[in-house]
N, CA, C and O atoms as a MOPAC input file, in Angstrom:
PM7 MOZYME 1SCF
protein

 N     -9.06800 1    -3.73400 1    57.04500 1
 C     -9.21300 1    -4.23600 1    55.64100 1
 C     -8.01100 1    -3.86100 1    54.85900 1
 O     -7.93900 1    -2.64800 1    54.66000 1
 N     -7.37000 1    -4.33300 1    54.52800 1
 C     -6.29900 1    -4.77300 1    53.91300 1
 C     -6.49900 1    -5.00100 1    51.91700 1
 O     -6.85500 1    -6.12400 1    51.56100 1
 N     -6.37900 1    -4.47200 1    51.36800 1
 C     -6.86500 1    -4.29400 1    49.59300 1
 C     -5.47500 1    -5.18400 1    49.35000 1
 O     -4.56400 1    -5.36800 1    50.15700 1
 N     -5.57600 1    -5.58800 1    48.23700 1
 C     -4.83700 1    -5.98400 1    47.71800 1
 C     -3.68100 1    -5.46400 1    46.70300 1
 O     -3.89100 1    -5.73200 1    45.52000 1
 N     -2.43200 1    -4.72300 1    47.01800 1
 C     -2.11300 1    -3.83700 1    46.13200 1
 C     -1.38500 1    -4.96400 1    44.80600 1
 O     -0.85300 1    -6.03900 1    45.08600 1
 N     -1.51800 1    -4.42900 1    43.41900 1
 C     -1.46100 1    -4.82600 1    41.79700 1
 C     -0.04300 1    -5.56400 1    41.92800 1
 O      0.94700 1    -5.34500 1    42.62600 1
 N     -0.31600 1    -6.39700 1    41.09700 1
 C      1.62900 1    -6.01700 1    41.50100 1
 C      2.83500 1    -5.11200 1    40.55000 1
 O      4.06400 1    -5.08700 1    40.60500 1
 N      1.60200 1    -4.24500 1    39.47700 1
 C      2.38900 1    -3.58500 1    39.08000 1
 C      2.56800 1    -2.04000 1    39.92600 1
 O      2.74400 1    -0.99900 1    39.29300 1
 N      2.48700 1    -2.08300 1    41.52000 1
 C      2.03400 1    -1.00500 1    42.29600 1
 C      3.48100 1    -0.80400 1    42.72700 1
 O      3.72500 1     0.39600 1    42.60200 1
 N      4.73800 1    -1.58200 1    43.26300 1
 C      5.53200 1    -1.49700 1    43.29100 1
 C      6.70700 1    -0.21700 1    42.20100 1
 O      7.39300 1     0.73100 1    42.58600 1
 N      6.59500 1    -0.49400 1    41.51800 1
 C      7.06800 1    -0.03600 1    39.82600 1
 C      6.51900 1     1.75200 1    40.06500 1
 O      7.31900 1     2.68800 1    40.04900 1
 N      5.08900 1     1.90100 1    40.26400 1
 C      4.46800 1     2.55500 1    39.68700 1
 C      4.41600 1     3.92900 1    41.37000 1
 O      4.13700 1     5.11600 1    41.53700 1
 N      4.96100 1     2.54100 1    42.38000 1
 C      5.47700 1     3.60100 1    43.53700 1
 C      6.90600 1     4.47400 1    43.32000 1
 O      7.13500 1     5.67800 1    43.43200 1
 N      7.38000 1     3.84300 1    43.12200 1
 C      8.94500 1     4.39800 1    42.87300 1
 C      9.37500 1     4.98000 1    42.10600 1
 O     10.49000 1     5.50000 1    42.14800 1
 N      8.24700 1     5.05400 1    40.82900 1
 C      7.91500 1     6.62700 1    39.74100 1
 C      7.40600 1     7.31900 1    40.37700 1
 O      7.90400 1     8.43900 1    40.26500 1
 N      6.38200 1     7.27000 1    41.24600 1
 C      6.03800 1     9.14300 1    42.09700 1
 C      7.42300 1     9.37000 1    42.97600 1
 O      8.09300 1    10.40200 1    42.94400 1
 N      7.70900 1     8.20700 1    43.75700 1
 C      8.77800 1     8.96900 1    44.43300 1
 C     10.13700 1     9.82500 1    43.95700 1
 O     10.54400 1    10.76200 1    44.64400 1
 N     10.92600 1     9.34300 1    42.48600 1
 C     11.69100 1     9.76200 1    41.73900 1
 C     10.50400 1    11.26900 1    41.39000 1
 O     11.00300 1    12.24800 1    41.94400 1
 N      9.70400 1    11.49900 1    40.95700 1
 C      9.48300 1    11.87500 1    40.12200 1
 C      8.66500 1    13.58400 1    41.42700 1
 O      8.65300 1    14.77100 1    41.10100 1
 N      8.17700 1    13.01800 1    42.68000 1
 C      8.34800 1    13.25100 1    43.74700 1
 C      9.60700 1    14.06000 1    44.24600 1
 O      9.74500 1    15.25900 1    44.00700 1
 N     10.45000 1    13.35700 1    44.91000 1
 C     11.72900 1    13.63500 1    44.96900 1
 C     12.36500 1    15.09300 1    43.96900 1
 O     12.82000 1    16.01200 1    44.65000 1
 N     12.38300 1    15.25400 1    42.62000 1
 C     12.73400 1    15.47000 1    41.52700 1
 C     11.92600 1    16.87100 1    42.02700 1
 O     12.74000 1    17.69400 1    42.44500 1
 N     10.48400 1    17.35900 1    42.09000 1
 C      9.99600 1    18.18400 1    42.19400 1
 C     10.51100 1    18.44500 1    43.33400 1
 O     11.49100 1    19.17200 1    43.17000 1
 N     10.23700 1    18.08800 1    44.94500 1
 C     10.60100 1    18.71200 1    45.85000 1
 C     12.54700 1    19.49100 1    46.38900 1
 O     13.00300 1    20.31900 1    47.17700 1
 N     13.02700 1    18.57500 1    45.38800 1
 C     14.27100 1    19.49900 1    45.14500 1
 C     14.10600 1    20.69700 1    44.34700 1
 O     14.49800 1    21.83900 1    44.58700 1
 N     13.28600 1    20.12000 1    43.09000 1
 C     13.75600 1    22.09800 1    42.11300 1
 C     12.97000 1    23.13300 1    43.52800 1
 O     13.33700 1    24.12600 1    44.15700 1
 N     12.12600 1    22.52300 1    43.54300 1
 C     11.49700 1    23.52700 1    44.83500 1
 C     12.09700 1    24.24700 1    45.93900 1
 O     11.87600 1    25.30400 1    46.52900 1
 N     12.83500 1    23.41100 1    46.00100 1
 C     13.50400 1    23.31500 1    47.85200 1
 C     14.57800 1    24.27600 1    47.18400 1
 O     14.81900 1    25.32400 1    47.78300 1
 N     15.41300 1    23.94400 1    45.69000 1
 C     16.26200 1    25.17800 1    45.56600 1
 C     16.45700 1    26.35800 1    45.26500 1
 O     17.39400 1    27.15500 1    45.33500 1
 N     15.30000 1    26.35200 1    44.87700 1
 C     14.82800 1    28.14400 1    44.40500 1
 C     14.23100 1    28.64800 1    45.33700 1
 O     14.27300 1    29.87400 1    45.44500 1
 N     13.51400 1    27.87900 1    46.27100 1
 C     12.82500 1    28.51800 1    47.45900 1
 C     13.64800 1    29.17500 1    48.91900 1
 O     13.36500 1    30.06700 1    49.71800 1
 N     14.98700 1    28.05000 1    48.73800 1
 C     16.01200 1    28.22200 1    50.04700 1
 C     15.31100 1    29.41500 1    50.22400 1
 O     14.13500 1    29.42600 1    50.58900 1
 N     16.11000 1    30.65500 1    49.93300 1
 C     15.99500 1    32.25000 1    50.83300 1
 C     14.85900 1    32.41400 1    51.84600 1
 O     14.91000 1    32.88700 1    52.98100 1
 N     13.82100 1    31.91100 1    51.16700 1
 C     12.30600 1    32.05100 1    51.14600 1
 C     11.96000 1    30.74400 1    52.00600 1
 O     10.82400 1    30.56100 1    52.44200 1
 N     12.62000 1    30.18300 1    52.14200 1
 C     11.61500 1    28.37500 1    52.91600 1
 C     11.28200 1    28.69900 1    54.24000 1
 O     11.86900 1    29.29500 1    55.14300 1
 N      9.84700 1    27.98200 1    54.08900 1
 C      9.72900 1    28.27800 1    55.72200 1
 C      8.06500 1    26.59200 1    55.34300 1
 O      7.55900 1    26.24400 1    54.27600 1
 N      7.80200 1    26.05800 1    56.84200 1
 C      6.66200 1    25.07900 1    56.45300 1
 C      5.79600 1    26.05200 1    56.26700 1
 O      5.12000 1    26.22500 1    55.25300 1
 N      5.80500 1    27.03600 1    57.74300 1
 C      4.07000 1    27.96600 1    57.85900 1
 C      3.60700 1    28.26600 1    56.47300 1
 O      4.40300 1    27.77000 1    55.67600 1
 N      2.69600 1    28.84400 1    55.92000 1
 C      1.97500 1    29.48500 1    54.48700 1
 C      2.30700 1    30.76200 1    54.36700 1
 O      2.25300 1    31.41100 1    53.32200 1
 N      2.77500 1    31.27900 1    55.78800 1
 C      2.68200 1    32.81500 1    56.09100 1
 C      3.82300 1    33.10600 1    55.52100 1
 O      4.80800 1    32.69600 1    56.13500 1
 N      4.05300 1    33.78400 1    54.36900 1
 C      5.50700 1    34.42400 1    53.66300 1
 C      5.97300 1    35.10800 1    54.40000 1
 O      5.63600 1    36.11800 1    55.01800 1
 N      6.93800 1    34.40500 1    54.30500 1
 C      8.77800 1    34.79600 1    55.50900 1
 C      8.57400 1    37.07400 1    54.73200 1
 O      8.17300 1    37.75600 1    53.78900 1
 N      9.25900 1    37.14000 1    56.15600 1
 C      8.78800 1    39.09300 1    55.87900 1
 C     10.37900 1    39.51200 1    55.02200 1
 O     11.44500 1    38.92000 1    55.19000 1
 N     10.16300 1    40.51600 1    54.23600 1
 C     11.03600 1    40.64000 1    53.52600 1
 C     11.38300 1    39.43400 1    52.25500 1
 O     12.44700 1    39.75400 1    51.72500 1
 N     10.99700 1    38.59000 1    51.83800 1
 C     10.75100 1    37.09300 1    50.51600 1
 C     10.52100 1    37.94800 1    49.62100 1
 O      9.84800 1    38.91400 1    49.97800 1
 N     11.01400 1    37.89100 1    48.10100 1
 C     10.57000 1    37.86400 1    47.11100 1
 C      9.49800 1    37.08600 1    46.66500 1
 O      9.49500 1    35.87100 1    46.86200 1
 N      8.29200 1    37.84100 1    45.89700 1
 C      7.80200 1    35.83800 1    45.00600 1
 C      8.66600 1    35.73800 1    44.62300 1
 O      9.58600 1    36.54800 1    44.50600 1
 N      8.48600 1    33.74300 1    44.06100 1
 C      8.93800 1    33.16400 1    44.27600 1
 C      8.31700 1    32.35500 1    42.24500 1
 O      7.53100 1    31.43800 1    42.00700 1
 N      9.44700 1    33.59800 1    40.87100 1
 C      8.25000 1    32.61000 1    40.05400 1
 C      8.85900 1    32.24100 1    38.75000 1
 O      8.61300 1    32.09800 1    37.55300 1
 N      9.93500 1    32.15500 1    39.79100 1
 C     11.52200 1    31.16000 1    38.48500 1
 C     11.60200 1    30.30900 1    38.94800 1
 O     11.22400 1    30.13800 1    40.10700 1
 N     12.24400 1    29.24000 1    38.06800 1
 C     12.89500 1    27.35100 1    38.23500 1
 C     11.25500 1    26.97400 1    37.97500 1
 O     10.54300 1    27.53800 1    37.14500 1
 N     10.79000 1    25.76500 1    38.98700 1
 C      9.78200 1    24.88900 1    38.74800 1
 C      8.07200 1    26.09100 1    39.16800 1
 O      6.86900 1    25.93500 1    38.96200 1
 N      9.01300 1    27.33100 1    39.88700 1
 C      7.75500 1    27.94000 1    39.60800 1
 C      7.03700 1    28.97600 1    38.81700 1
 O      6.07800 1    29.73000 1    38.97800 1
 N      8.11400 1    28.62600 1    37.67700 1
 C      7.18300 1    29.02400 1    36.30200 1
 C      5.94400 1    28.28500 1    35.92200 1
 O      4.90400 1    28.77500 1    35.48100 1
 N      6.28900 1    26.66000 1    36.23000 1
 C      4.70400 1    26.07600 1    35.80500 1
 C      4.32300 1    25.58800 1    37.54400 1
 O      3.94900 1    24.42400 1    37.68400 1
 N      4.34800 1    25.80800 1    37.85800 1
 C      2.75500 1    25.56500 1    39.69800 1
 C      3.58000 1    26.53700 1    40.31700 1
 O      4.74500 1    26.93400 1    40.31200 1
 N      2.24400 1    26.80200 1    40.97300 1
 C      2.76400 1    27.35700 1    42.18500 1
 C      2.88100 1    26.76000 1    43.82500 1
 O      3.05200 1    27.49200 1    44.80000 1
 N      2.77500 1    25.59700 1    43.86200 1
 C      3.14900 1    24.90000 1    44.95600 1
 C      3.43700 1    23.52100 1    44.77100 1
 O      2.83000 1    22.60800 1    45.33200 1
 N      4.54400 1    23.37000 1    43.82800 1
 C      5.40100 1    22.30100 1    43.25400 1
 C      5.63900 1    21.94400 1    45.02300 1
 O      5.05800 1    20.85900 1    45.00500 1
 N      6.03300 1    22.09000 1    46.33700 1
 C      6.07600 1    21.33000 1    47.02500 1
 C      4.75800 1    20.54200 1    47.91500 1
 O      5.00400 1    19.62000 1    48.69300 1
 N      3.67300 1    20.93200 1    47.73000 1
 C      2.72600 1    20.17200 1    48.07600 1
 C      2.22500 1    19.39100 1    46.77300 1
 O      1.11000 1    18.87000 1    46.80600 1
 N      2.85900 1    19.31600 1    45.85700 1
 C      2.68900 1    18.76400 1    44.99300 1
 C      3.37000 1    17.23900 1    45.56100 1
 O      2.85800 1    16.23300 1    46.05100 1
 N      5.09900 1    17.72400 1    45.14800 1
 C      6.07000 1    16.47600 1    46.14300 1
 C      5.48600 1    15.56500 1    46.74300 1
 O      5.24600 1    14.39000 1    46.46300 1
 N      5.23800 1    16.32100 1    47.74800 1
 C      4.42800 1    15.31300 1    48.78600 1
 C      3.23500 1    14.97500 1    48.46000 1
 O      3.12000 1    13.77700 1    48.72000 1
 N      2.14700 1    15.44500 1    47.96800 1
 C      0.88800 1    14.46700 1    47.45200 1
 C      1.79100 1    13.33900 1    46.76300 1
 O      1.94300 1    12.23300 1    47.28300 1
 N      2.37300 1    13.70800 1    45.55600 1
 C      2.74000 1    12.39300 1    45.11800 1
 C      3.45400 1    10.52900 1    45.69700 1
 O      3.36900 1     9.32000 1    45.48200 1
 N      4.18000 1    11.67900 1    46.59700 1
 C      5.72900 1    11.06200 1    47.64300 1
 C      4.14500 1     9.96700 1    48.69000 1
 O      4.19500 1     8.79700 1    49.07000 1
 N      3.20600 1    10.77900 1    48.81000 1
 C      1.91000 1    10.06600 1    49.50000 1
 C      1.91900 1     9.42800 1    48.87500 1
 O      2.28300 1     8.28700 1    49.15900 1
 N      1.50600 1     9.79100 1    47.58100 1
 C      0.78300 1     8.55700 1    46.87700 1
 C      1.03000 1     7.27300 1    46.57900 1
 O      0.25700 1     6.31800 1    46.49400 1
 N      2.69400 1     7.38800 1    46.36400 1
 C      3.35600 1     6.46500 1    46.53700 1
 C      3.21100 1     5.62800 1    47.37500 1
 O      3.00300 1     4.43200 1    47.17500 1
 N      3.29000 1     6.08700 1    48.23000 1
 C      3.09100 1     4.96000 1    50.14300 1
 C      1.67700 1     4.10900 1    50.04600 1
 O      1.50400 1     2.92700 1    50.34200 1
 N      0.73100 1     5.05100 1    49.55100 1
 C     -0.64200 1     4.77300 1    49.34900 1
 C     -0.60200 1     3.45900 1    48.21500 1
 O     -1.30900 1     2.46700 1    48.39000 1
 N      0.17700 1     3.57700 1    47.22000 1
 C     -0.86600 1     2.43800 1    45.79600 1
 C      0.13300 1     1.23500 1    46.75400 1
 O     -0.24100 1     0.14200 1    46.32700 1
 N      0.99800 1     1.04700 1    47.62200 1
 C      1.54900 1     0.04100 1    47.81300 1
 C      1.36100 1    -0.57500 1    49.18800 1
 O      1.98300 1    -1.61300 1    49.41500 1
 N      0.45200 1     0.01800 1    50.28800 1
 C      0.08100 1    -0.17400 1    51.57900 1
 C     -1.22800 1     0.48200 1    51.61800 1
 O     -1.55200 1     1.23600 1    52.53500 1
 N     -2.30200 1     0.07200 1    50.19700 1
 C     -3.63200 1    -0.12500 1    49.89900 1
 C     -4.60800 1    -0.31100 1    51.28000 1
 O     -5.07200 1    -1.44800 1    51.36500 1
 N     -5.00700 1     0.63900 1    52.40300 1
 C     -5.79000 1    -0.26200 1    53.19600 1
 C     -6.76400 1     1.26400 1    53.52500 1
 O     -6.26300 1     2.38700 1    53.59100 1
 N     -7.93200 1     1.01000 1    53.66300 1
 C     -8.71400 1     2.56400 1    54.61400 1
 C     -8.23400 1     3.52600 1    55.15000 1
 O     -8.51700 1     4.69600 1    54.89500 1
 N     -7.40200 1     3.10900 1    56.00500 1
 C     -6.80900 1     3.89800 1    57.33100 1
 C     -5.30100 1     5.38700 1    56.31600 1
 O     -4.56800 1     6.30000 1    56.69500 1
 N     -5.66500 1     4.68000 1    54.95400 1
 C     -3.83900 1     4.75200 1    54.65300 1
 C     -4.68200 1     5.77900 1    53.45700 1
 O     -3.97500 1     6.66000 1    52.96800 1
 N     -5.81100 1     5.72200 1    53.08200 1
 C     -6.73500 1     6.40600 1    51.58400 1
 C     -7.09600 1     7.52900 1    52.63600 1
 O     -6.29800 1     8.46100 1    52.73500 1
 N     -8.39400 1     7.52600 1    53.54900 1
 C     -8.27800 1     8.54900 1    53.95800 1
 C     -7.46200 1     9.57500 1    54.94300 1
 O     -7.70400 1    10.75700 1    55.18600 1
 N     -6.58800 1     8.86600 1    55.34900 1
 C     -4.90100 1     9.55700 1    55.28000 1
 C     -4.70900 1    10.43200 1    54.13200 1
 O     -4.87600 1    11.65000 1    54.19900 1
 N     -4.32700 1     9.75500 1    52.98300 1
 C     -4.16400 1    10.31400 1    52.29300 1
 C     -5.18800 1    11.62500 1    51.18000 1
 O     -4.88500 1    12.68200 1    50.62600 1
 N     -5.97000 1    11.12000 1    51.25100 1
 C     -7.51900 1    12.40700 1    51.33000 1
 C     -7.30100 1    13.29800 1    52.46000 1
 O     -6.75600 1    14.40100 1    52.44400 1
 N     -7.67000 1    12.83300 1    53.18300 1
 C     -6.93400 1    14.31200 1    54.83700 1
 C     -5.28600 1    15.21700 1    54.52800 1
 O     -4.97500 1    16.33300 1    54.94400 1
 N     -4.81300 1    14.66900 1    54.03400 1
 C     -3.90900 1    15.52500 1    53.43400 1
 C     -3.53300 1    16.43100 1    52.26400 1
 O     -2.64100 1    17.25200 1    52.05200 1
 N     -4.74600 1    15.86800 1    51.48300 1
 C     -4.83900 1    16.50100 1    49.96900 1
 C     -5.74200 1    17.60000 1    50.48600 1
 O     -5.35300 1    18.74000 1    50.23500 1
 N     -6.97800 1    17.46500 1    51.22400 1
 C     -7.71400 1    18.53000 1    51.30100 1
 C     -6.89800 1    19.28300 1    51.87700 1
 O     -6.28000 1    20.02200 1    51.11000 1
 N     -6.54900 1    19.41600 1    53.46200 1
 C     -5.81600 1    20.09000 1    53.96800 1
 C     -4.80400 1    20.96900 1    53.55100 1
 O     -4.70600 1    22.14000 1    53.91700 1
 N     -3.58400 1    20.01500 1    52.29500 1
 C     -2.99600 1    20.87100 1    51.20400 1
 C     -3.68200 1    22.23000 1    50.18800 1
 O     -3.23900 1    23.34900 1    49.92800 1
 N     -4.77400 1    21.61400 1    49.84500 1
 C     -5.56100 1    21.84400 1    48.85100 1
 C     -6.04000 1    23.91300 1    49.83500 1
 O     -5.91400 1    24.93800 1    49.16600 1
 N     -6.51400 1    23.96100 1    51.33700 1
 C     -6.85400 1    25.05500 1    51.65500 1
 C     -5.80400 1    25.96700 1    52.20100 1
 O     -5.80600 1    27.17800 1    52.42600 1
 N     -4.49800 1    24.60100 1    52.41500 1
 C     -3.45700 1    25.76700 1    52.53100 1
 C     -2.66700 1    26.40300 1    51.48700 1
 O     -2.24100 1    27.53100 1    51.73100 1
 N     -2.43600 1    25.93800 1    50.51400 1
 C     -2.76400 1    26.75000 1    49.11600 1
 C     -3.34800 1    27.73700 1    48.79900 1
 O     -2.79600 1    28.68900 1    48.24900 1
 N     -4.51500 1    27.68600 1    49.07800 1
 C     -5.55200 1    28.33900 1    48.90800 1
 C     -5.01900 1    29.54100 1    49.97900 1
 O     -4.55700 1    30.56100 1    49.46700 1
 N     -5.09100 1    29.41600 1    51.81500 1
 C     -4.26200 1    30.78700 1    52.31000 1
 C     -3.30300 1    31.04200 1    51.57900 1
 O     -3.24500 1    32.06700 1    50.90000 1
 N     -2.52600 1    30.26700 1    51.60500 1
 C     -1.08700 1    31.17700 1    51.07200 1
 C     -0.91700 1    31.97300 1    49.68600 1
 O     -0.27800 1    33.01000 1    49.50800 1
 N     -1.63700 1    31.23900 1    48.76700 1
 C     -2.34500 1    31.94200 1    47.88400 1
 C     -3.13700 1    33.47600 1    47.93700 1
 O     -3.39400 1    34.29100 1    47.05100 1
 N     -3.34500 1    33.45900 1    49.14400 1
 C     -4.49400 1    35.08400 1    49.08200 1
 C     -3.40600 1    35.46000 1    50.27900 1
 O     -3.43100 1    36.69100 1    50.26000 1
 N     -2.58900 1    35.11700 1    51.17400 1
 C     -1.24500 1    36.36700 1    51.68000 1
 C     -0.44100 1    36.58000 1    50.70400 1
 O     -0.07700 1    37.75400 1    50.62400 1
 N      0.09200 1    35.67200 1    49.70400 1
 C      0.87300 1    36.44700 1    48.56400 1
 C      0.44500 1    37.35200 1    47.45700 1
 O      1.22600 1    37.95900 1    46.72500 1
 N     -1.31700 1    37.41100 1    47.36900 1
 C     -1.56000 1    38.89300 1    46.61200 1
 C     -1.45300 1    39.77600 1    47.34000 1
 O     -0.97600 1    40.82700 1    46.91400 1
 N     -1.95500 1    39.63200 1    49.01600 1
 C     -2.03400 1    41.02700 1    48.91400 1
 C     -0.66300 1    41.15100 1    49.89400 1
 O     -0.57400 1    42.01800 1    50.76400 1
 N      0.32200 1    40.21800 1    49.63800 1
 C      1.81800 1    41.29400 1    50.32900 1
 C      2.49300 1    41.37500 1    49.04700 1
 O      3.63900 1    41.76100 1    49.27900 1
 N      2.23900 1    41.10700 1    47.20500 1
 C      3.46500 1    41.24500 1    46.44200 1
 C      2.12900 1    41.83200 1    45.40300 1
 O      1.25300 1    40.96800 1    45.43200 1
 N      1.82900 1    42.67600 1    44.76300 1
 C      1.39100 1    43.63500 1    43.89800 1
 C      1.03500 1    42.35800 1    42.50500 1
 O      0.09300 1    42.30400 1    41.71300 1
 N      2.00300 1    41.64100 1    42.64600 1
 C      2.26000 1    41.14700 1    40.93400 1
 C      1.65500 1    39.51100 1    41.82400 1
 O      1.31800 1    38.67700 1    40.98300 1
 N      1.54800 1    39.17600 1    42.81000 1
 C      0.75800 1    37.92300 1    42.78300 1
 C     -0.14800 1    37.61800 1    41.89600 1
 O     -0.06800 1    36.51100 1    41.36300 1
 N     -1.14300 1    38.45700 1    41.55400 1
 C     -2.47300 1    37.94400 1    41.10700 1
 C     -2.34200 1    37.75600 1    39.40300 1
 O     -3.03800 1    37.02500 1    38.69800 1
 N     -1.31000 1    38.58700 1    39.00800 1
 C     -0.80800 1    37.98600 1    37.51200 1
 C     -0.42200 1    36.86800 1    37.09300 1
 O     -0.67800 1    36.19200 1    36.09700 1
 N      0.42500 1    36.71700 1    38.24200 1
 C      1.29200 1    35.31200 1    37.63400 1
 C     -0.01700 1    34.38000 1    38.77400 1
 O     -0.53500 1    33.56500 1    38.01000 1
 N     -0.62200 1    34.23600 1    40.08200 1
 C     -1.56400 1    33.04700 1    39.87700 1
 C     -2.60500 1    33.03600 1    38.72900 1
 O     -2.90800 1    31.93600 1    38.26800 1
 N     -3.16100 1    34.11300 1    38.23900 1
 C     -3.91200 1    33.96200 1    36.82400 1
 C     -2.83700 1    32.87000 1    35.84400 1
 O     -3.43500 1    32.18200 1    35.01600 1
 N     -2.01600 1    32.78200 1    35.88700 1
 C     -0.93700 1    32.57700 1    34.39500 1
 C      0.12500 1    31.44100 1    34.97200 1
 O      1.05400 1    31.03600 1    34.27400 1
 N     -0.08200 1    31.03200 1    36.14200 1
 C      0.41400 1    29.42200 1    36.85100 1
 C     -0.56600 1    28.50100 1    37.53800 1
 O     -0.97300 1    28.80100 1    38.66000 1
 N     -0.97600 1    27.38300 1    36.92500 1
 C     -1.42800 1    26.54400 1    37.44700 1
 C     -1.16500 1    26.11900 1    38.91700 1
 O      0.00300 1    25.73400 1    38.98600 1
 N     -1.77100 1    26.03900 1    40.08700 1
 C     -1.88500 1    25.46300 1    41.06400 1
 C     -2.34600 1    24.56900 1    41.43400 1
 O     -3.31700 1    24.20800 1    40.76900 1
 N     -1.98800 1    23.71200 1    42.61900 1
 C     -2.12700 1    23.02200 1    43.28600 1
 C     -3.18800 1    21.69900 1    42.60900 1
 O     -2.77400 1    20.54000 1    42.59200 1
 N     -4.35400 1    22.01200 1    42.16200 1
 C     -5.35100 1    21.44300 1    41.34200 1
 C     -5.37700 1    21.36000 1    40.05000 1
 O     -6.25300 1    20.76900 1    39.41800 1
 N     -4.23200 1    22.06200 1    39.47500 1
 C     -4.35400 1    22.43100 1    38.59500 1
 C     -4.54500 1    23.15800 1    37.63100 1
 O     -4.11600 1    23.09300 1    36.47900 1
 N     -5.59900 1    24.28300 1    38.41800 1
 C     -6.34200 1    25.10500 1    37.93300 1
 C     -5.58500 1    26.89500 1    38.01900 1
 O     -4.67900 1    27.02100 1    38.84300 1
 N     -5.87500 1    27.82800 1    37.40700 1
 C     -5.33300 1    28.96300 1    37.46300 1
 C     -6.24900 1    29.82100 1    38.61300 1
 O     -7.37800 1    29.70300 1    39.08900 1
 N     -5.54200 1    30.39700 1    38.71500 1
 C     -6.52100 1    31.48400 1    39.83200 1
 C     -7.28400 1    32.46400 1    39.19000 1
 O     -6.42500 1    32.82600 1    38.38500 1
 N     -8.46700 1    33.31800 1    38.88900 1
 C     -9.37500 1    33.37800 1    38.38700 1
 C     -9.50800 1    34.92000 1    38.60400 1
 O    -10.48700 1    35.52300 1    38.16400 1

């Protein structure tokens, strides 16, 4: 079953694509030396707390979710909705796993995590 997207959906999708691309670009620029797909921290890499990472701990995941949501609002159907929700759940768990690994590897990670919002807008306790 395909649900009909509202007339404003393409405009919203474009805004989401742009916002997501800016977030992803800023995160990539700051994270370049340590960048990897795996949540396991790169050996010898410093804890990144500058640039966009001053404001959020997982901007790459936020960018992916926003871009995916942009795709969803222009292609509303149950498989797309379920896929986006699965992506959200996966990235929430991946972010929590990554936060735990960073706290083990870097002494300053706990302080950073308590001051900076995570994937779901919450600060680490």
